[in-house]
């Protein structure tokens, strides 16, 4: 195939890549995306955000039917799990998302270069695969996302010892599941299988789960998940995993050192995080430098160390979140078009889709203390919210942190029903520099979960109404 030229070539069709491609096309740029997977959408759509949320929702419905209906006066007969049907529902959601992105590519006249991309330098990309050939572009964007971080000495076979990918397609509900890693992915997938009947134990090297979250949130969430039946072994290191016909035997020891012990499980999920995916991209030969953690080095405008090459999303510094990559893709597209957009990294929410959910934005108390910022705290429990009581979902709280000097909200943390939705009001508050008073002077509907946000804002100034 002869060389074809584009204005922009994006390597990777995850949330950052496909969003940027659409925005580039809207802005009049001739755009191509290199993607090797048969379904567009990257990890998020195929083996990440989308399928995991489908299983989380299905498992929540099952758990509510088996444990929550009677409290609402609803009597049901024998309830059972049809796991193949549940998996088919999950796959239907993934397929619909794939097709939706493919439709948007066609609608916006975006070229899908099917195969693996490699930088050749000089504005050229070599594609190996169905769209084999050499392509050129004024702007080349690395949006290759991330991959599962392996654990030294433990082999993932995606059968007995699985990554998040394998955990999304187990053929049966395990009797015992051990999750190595107490972060977001481990707790979400652990919750799925626990609701469906598995005994779940989370093994975490650090002394608390959700280690990047606000400390109070981490402690409360562990208590809540513990009440649901999840077990925890904190400050514990896994040094070996031996798979056999009867299960997987884990060798563990205290993180600080000490005597080893063993634990056996049907399935072990290795979930210790993700790392940037930059293998085989020809970065070094093209002059693109990586940092000490394998991330692509960029300046404040997504420029790499190679002229005309940019990087966004999980491949660069910052939280590995689909919506962070999405926003960076939008911003970079507009920058290339000569506009002056911005992205506020202090206003990027994070959500843990367990039940109840955990959501946060901005600074934690620990971060504010570390840099010596004086702050005020307002907290309100869902147990005092009328709508939460009506829903019988009273676990958790809303916490708002306000800078004492500037009166701006600088952090917010929620555990509770629909926390992932409730956090958005506080994201907006941080984005526009609002104070807690700005929030509570805004009328909130009654009865609604959002009133917990208003009451937490009132608590910052010391005058909550309903407690």
mmCIF file with all atom_site columns, N, CA and C in Angstrom, residues 231-263:
data_model
loop_
_atom_site.group_PDB
_atom_site.id
_atom_site.type_symbol
_atom_site.label_atom_id
_atom_site.label_alt_id
_atom_site.label_comp_id
_atom_site.label_asym_id
_atom_site.label_entity_id
_atom_site.label_seq_id
_atom_site.pdbx_PDB_ins_code
_atom_site.Cartn_x
_atom_site.Cartn_y
_atom_site.Cartn_z
_atom_site.occupancy
_atom_site.B_iso_or_equiv
_atom_site.pdbx_formal_charge
_atom_site.auth_seq_id
_atom_site.auth_comp_id
_atom_site.auth_asym_id
_atom_site.auth_atom_id
_atom_site.pdbx_PDB_model_num
ATOM 1  N N  . UNK A 1 231 ? -13.490 -10.469 53.648 1.00 0.00 ? 231 UNK A N  1
ATOM 2  C CA . UNK A 1 231 ? -12.437 -10.579 54.655 1.00 0.00 ? 231 UNK A CA 1
ATOM 3  C C  . UNK A 1 231 ? -11.177 -9.879  54.156 1.00 0.00 ? 231 UNK A C  1
ATOM 4  N N  . UNK A 1 232 ? -10.345 -9.454  55.116 1.00 0.00 ? 232 UNK A N  1
ATOM 5  C CA . UNK A 1 232 ? -9.158  -8.688  54.749 1.00 0.00 ? 232 UNK A CA 1
ATOM 6  C C  . UNK A 1 232 ? -7.925  -9.188  55.509 1.00 0.00 ? 232 UNK A C  1
ATOM 7  N N  . UNK A 1 233 ? -6.828  -9.235  54.785 1.00 0.00 ? 233 UNK A N  1
ATOM 8  C CA . UNK A 1 233 ? -5.523  -9.475  55.393 1.00 0.00 ? 233 UNK A CA 1
ATOM 9  C C  . UNK A 1 233 ? -4.630  -8.319  54.941 1.00 0.00 ? 233 UNK A C  1
ATOM 10 N N  . UNK A 1 234 ? -4.483  -7.339  55.830 1.00 0.00 ? 234 UNK A N  1
ATOM 11 C CA . UNK A 1 234 ? -3.719  -6.147  55.502 1.00 0.00 ? 234 UNK A CA 1
ATOM 12 C C  . UNK A 1 234 ? -2.264  -6.296  55.923 1.00 0.00 ? 234 UNK A C  1
ATOM 13 N N  . UNK A 1 235 ? -1.418  -5.392  55.420 1.00 0.00 ? 235 UNK A N  1
ATOM 14 C CA . UNK A 1 235 ? 0.022   -5.421  55.720 1.00 0.00 ? 235 UNK A CA 1
ATOM 15 C C  . UNK A 1 235 ? 0.596   -6.811  55.463 1.00 0.00 ? 235 UNK A C  1
ATOM 16 N N  . UNK A 1 236 ? 0.167   -7.397  54.352 1.00 0.00 ? 236 UNK A N  1
ATOM 17 C CA . UNK A 1 236 ? 0.544   -8.774  54.034 1.00 0.00 ? 236 UNK A CA 1
ATOM 18 C C  . UNK A 1 236 ? 1.086   -8.861  52.608 1.00 0.00 ? 236 UNK A C  1
ATOM 19 N N  . UNK A 1 237 ? 2.178   -9.571  52.458 1.00 0.00 ? 237 UNK A N  1
ATOM 20 C CA . UNK A 1 237 ? 2.833   -9.749  51.161 1.00 0.00 ? 237 UNK A CA 1
ATOM 21 C C  . UNK A 1 237 ? 2.617   -11.163 50.648 1.00 0.00 ? 237 UNK A C  1
ATOM 22 N N  . UNK A 1 238 ? 2.227   -11.277 49.376 1.00 0.00 ? 238 UNK A N  1
ATOM 23 C CA . UNK A 1 238 ? 2.107   -12.593 48.736 1.00 0.00 ? 238 UNK A CA 1
ATOM 24 C C  . UNK A 1 238 ? 3.406   -12.869 47.995 1.00 0.00 ? 238 UNK A C  1
ATOM 25 N N  . UNK A 1 239 ? 4.077   -13.948 48.352 1.00 0.00 ? 239 UNK A N  1
ATOM 26 C CA . UNK A 1 239 ? 5.385   -14.245 47.759 1.00 0.00 ? 239 UNK A CA 1
ATOM 27 C C  . UNK A 1 239 ? 5.344   -15.359 46.726 1.00 0.00 ? 239 UNK A C  1
ATOM 28 N N  . UNK A 1 240 ? 4.283   -16.168 46.734 1.00 0.00 ? 240 UNK A N  1
ATOM 29 C CA . UNK A 1 240 ? 4.210   -17.267 45.768 1.00 0.00 ? 240 UNK A CA 1
ATOM 30 C C  . UNK A 1 240 ? 2.769   -17.721 45.606 1.00 0.00 ? 240 UNK A C  1
ATOM 31 N N  . UNK A 1 241 ? 2.488   -18.297 44.436 1.00 0.00 ? 241 UNK A N  1
ATOM 32 C CA . UNK A 1 241 ? 1.173   -18.878 44.163 1.00 0.00 ? 241 UNK A CA 1
ATOM 33 C C  . UNK A 1 241 ? 1.390   -20.146 43.344 1.00 0.00 ? 241 UNK A C  1
ATOM 34 N N  . UNK A 1 242 ? 0.944   -21.260 43.862 1.00 0.00 ? 242 UNK A N  1
ATOM 35 C CA . UNK A 1 242 ? 1.131   -22.541 43.182 1.00 0.00 ? 242 UNK A CA 1
ATOM 36 C C  . UNK A 1 242 ? -0.233  -23.108 42.816 1.00 0.00 ? 242 UNK A C  1
ATOM 37 N N  . UNK A 1 243 ? -0.492  -23.195 41.514 1.00 0.00 ? 243 UNK A N  1
ATOM 38 C CA . UNK A 1 243 ? -1.778  -23.715 41.042 1.00 0.00 ? 243 UNK A CA 1
ATOM 39 C C  . UNK A 1 243 ? -1.706  -25.227 40.873 1.00 0.00 ? 243 UNK A C  1
ATOM 40 N N  . UNK A 1 244 ? -2.743  -25.902 41.312 1.00 0.00 ? 244 UNK A N  1
ATOM 41 C CA . UNK A 1 244 ? -2.853  -27.354 41.176 1.00 0.00 ? 244 UNK A CA 1
ATOM 42 C C  . UNK A 1 244 ? -4.317  -27.686 40.945 1.00 0.00 ? 244 UNK A C  1
ATOM 43 N N  . UNK A 1 245 ? -4.611  -28.951 40.735 1.00 0.00 ? 245 UNK A N  1
ATOM 44 C CA . UNK A 1 245 ? -5.979  -29.374 40.454 1.00 0.00 ? 245 UNK A CA 1
ATOM 45 C C  . UNK A 1 245 ? -6.941  -28.989 41.572 1.00 0.00 ? 245 UNK A C  1
ATOM 46 N N  . UNK A 1 246 ? -6.462  -29.025 42.798 1.00 0.00 ? 246 UNK A N  1
ATOM 47 C CA . UNK A 1 246 ? -7.339  -28.730 43.929 1.00 0.00 ? 246 UNK A CA 1
ATOM 48 C C  . UNK A 1 246 ? -7.474  -27.267 44.266 1.00 0.00 ? 246 UNK A C  1
ATOM 49 N N  . UNK A 1 247 ? -6.784  -26.404 43.549 1.00 0.00 ? 247 UNK A N  1
ATOM 50 C CA . UNK A 1 247 ? -6.866  -24.979 43.825 1.00 0.00 ? 247 UNK A CA 1
ATOM 51 C C  . UNK A 1 247 ? -5.504  -24.315 43.770 1.00 0.00 ? 247 UNK A C  1
ATOM 52 N N  . UNK A 1 248 ? -5.437  -23.103 44.241 1.00 0.00 ? 248 UNK A N  1
ATOM 53 C CA . UNK A 1 248 ? -4.196  -22.337 44.235 1.00 0.00 ? 248 UNK A CA 1
ATOM 54 C C  . UNK A 1 248 ? -3.747  -22.127 45.677 1.00 0.00 ? 248 UNK A C  1
ATOM 55 N N  . UNK A 1 249 ? -2.505  -22.491 45.965 1.00 0.00 ? 249 UNK A N  1
ATOM 56 C CA . UNK A 1 249 ? -1.947  -22.291 47.293 1.00 0.00 ? 249 UNK A CA 1
ATOM 57 C C  . UNK A 1 249 ? -1.072  -21.048 47.285 1.00 0.00 ? 249 UNK A C  1
ATOM 58 N N  . UNK A 1 250 ? -1.436  -20.085 48.121 1.00 0.00 ? 250 UNK A N  1
ATOM 59 C CA . UNK A 1 250 ? -0.681  -18.844 48.239 1.00 0.00 ? 250 UNK A CA 1
ATOM 60 C C  . UNK A 1 250 ? 0.238   -18.897 49.444 1.00 0.00 ? 250 UNK A C  1
ATOM 61 N N  . UNK A 1 251 ? 1.437   -18.394 49.275 1.00 0.00 ? 251 UNK A N  1
ATOM 62 C CA . UNK A 1 251 ? 2.366   -18.223 50.380 1.00 0.00 ? 251 UNK A CA 1
ATOM 63 C C  . UNK A 1 251 ? 2.425   -16.739 50.714 1.00 0.00 ? 251 UNK A C  1
ATOM 64 N N  . UNK A 1 252 ? 2.151   -16.420 51.976 1.00 0.00 ? 252 UNK A N  1
ATOM 65 C CA . UNK A 1 252 ? 2.083   -15.027 52.408 1.00 0.00 ? 252 UNK A CA 1
ATOM 66 C C  . UNK A 1 252 ? 2.949   -14.810 53.632 1.00 0.00 ? 252 UNK A C  1
ATOM 67 N N  . UNK A 1 253 ? 3.339   -13.559 53.817 1.00 0.00 ? 253 UNK A N  1
ATOM 68 C CA . UNK A 1 253 ? 4.112   -13.205 55.000 1.00 0.00 ? 253 UNK A CA 1
ATOM 69 C C  . UNK A 1 253 ? 3.825   -11.753 55.348 1.00 0.00 ? 253 UNK A C  1
ATOM 70 N N  . UNK A 1 254 ? 4.051   -11.353 56.600 1.00 0.00 ? 254 UNK A N  1
ATOM 71 C CA . UNK A 1 254 ? 3.824   -9.951  56.964 1.00 0.00 ? 254 UNK A CA 1
ATOM 72 C C  . UNK A 1 254 ? 4.685   -9.028  56.110 1.00 0.00 ? 254 UNK A C  1
ATOM 73 N N  . UNK A 1 255 ? 4.115   -7.890  55.704 1.00 0.00 ? 255 UNK A N  1
ATOM 74 C CA . UNK A 1 255 ? 4.860   -6.951  54.863 1.00 0.00 ? 255 UNK A CA 1
ATOM 75 C C  . UNK A 1 255 ? 6.131   -6.467  55.546 1.00 0.00 ? 255 UNK A C  1
ATOM 76 N N  . UNK A 1 256 ? 6.107   -6.389  56.872 1.00 0.00 ? 256 UNK A N  1
ATOM 77 C CA . UNK A 1 256 ? 7.269   -5.924  57.626 1.00 0.00 ? 256 UNK A CA 1
ATOM 78 C C  . UNK A 1 256 ? 8.264   -7.045  57.911 1.00 0.00 ? 256 UNK A C  1
ATOM 79 N N  . UNK A 1 257 ? 7.938   -8.256  57.451 1.00 0.00 ? 257 UNK A N  1
ATOM 80 C CA . UNK A 1 257 ? 8.804   -9.406  57.708 1.00 0.00 ? 257 UNK A CA 1
ATOM 81 C C  . UNK A 1 257 ? 8.235   -10.279 58.812 1.00 0.00 ? 257 UNK A C  1
ATOM 82 N N  . UNK A 1 258 ? 8.470   -11.581 58.698 1.00 0.00 ? 258 UNK A N  1
ATOM 83 C CA . UNK A 1 258 ? 7.964   -12.497 59.705 1.00 0.00 ? 258 UNK A CA 1
ATOM 84 C C  . UNK A 1 258 ? 7.690   -13.864 59.120 1.00 0.00 ? 258 UNK A C  1
ATOM 85 N N  . UNK A 1 259 ? 7.042   -14.711 59.910 1.00 0.00 ? 259 UNK A N  1
ATOM 86 C CA . UNK A 1 259 ? 6.790   -16.089 59.500 1.00 0.00 ? 259 UNK A CA 1
ATOM 87 C C  . UNK A 1 259 ? 5.786   -16.149 58.359 1.00 0.00 ? 259 UNK A C  1
ATOM 88 N N  . UNK A 1 260 ? 6.033   -17.048 57.416 1.00 0.00 ? 260 UNK A N  1
ATOM 89 C CA . UNK A 1 260 ? 5.137   -17.228 56.267 1.00 0.00 ? 260 UNK A CA 1
ATOM 90 C C  . UNK A 1 260 ? 3.965   -18.113 56.651 1.00 0.00 ? 260 UNK A C  1
ATOM 91 N N  . UNK A 1 261 ? 2.858   -17.942 55.926 1.00 0.00 ? 261 UNK A N  1
ATOM 92 C CA . UNK A 1 261 ? 1.697   -18.805 56.096 1.00 0.00 ? 261 UNK A CA 1
ATOM 93 C C  . UNK A 1 261 ? 1.105   -19.084 54.723 1.00 0.00 ? 261 UNK A C  1
ATOM 94 N N  . UNK A 1 262 ? 0.245   -20.095 54.659 1.00 0.00 ? 262 UNK A N  1
ATOM 95 C CA . UNK A 1 262 ? -0.349  -20.475 53.382 1.00 0.00 ? 262 UNK A CA 1
ATOM 96 C C  . UNK A 1 262 ? -1.867  -20.333 53.427 1.00 0.00 ? 262 UNK A C  1
ATOM 97 N N  . UNK A 1 263 ? -2.423  -20.095 52.256 1.00 0.00 ? 263 UNK A N  1
ATOM 98 C CA . UNK A 1 263 ? -3.871  -20.013 52.100 1.00 0.00 ? 263 UNK A CA 1
ATOM 99 C C  . UNK A 1 263 ? -4.223  -20.625 50.755 1.00 0.00 ? 263 UNK A C  1
#
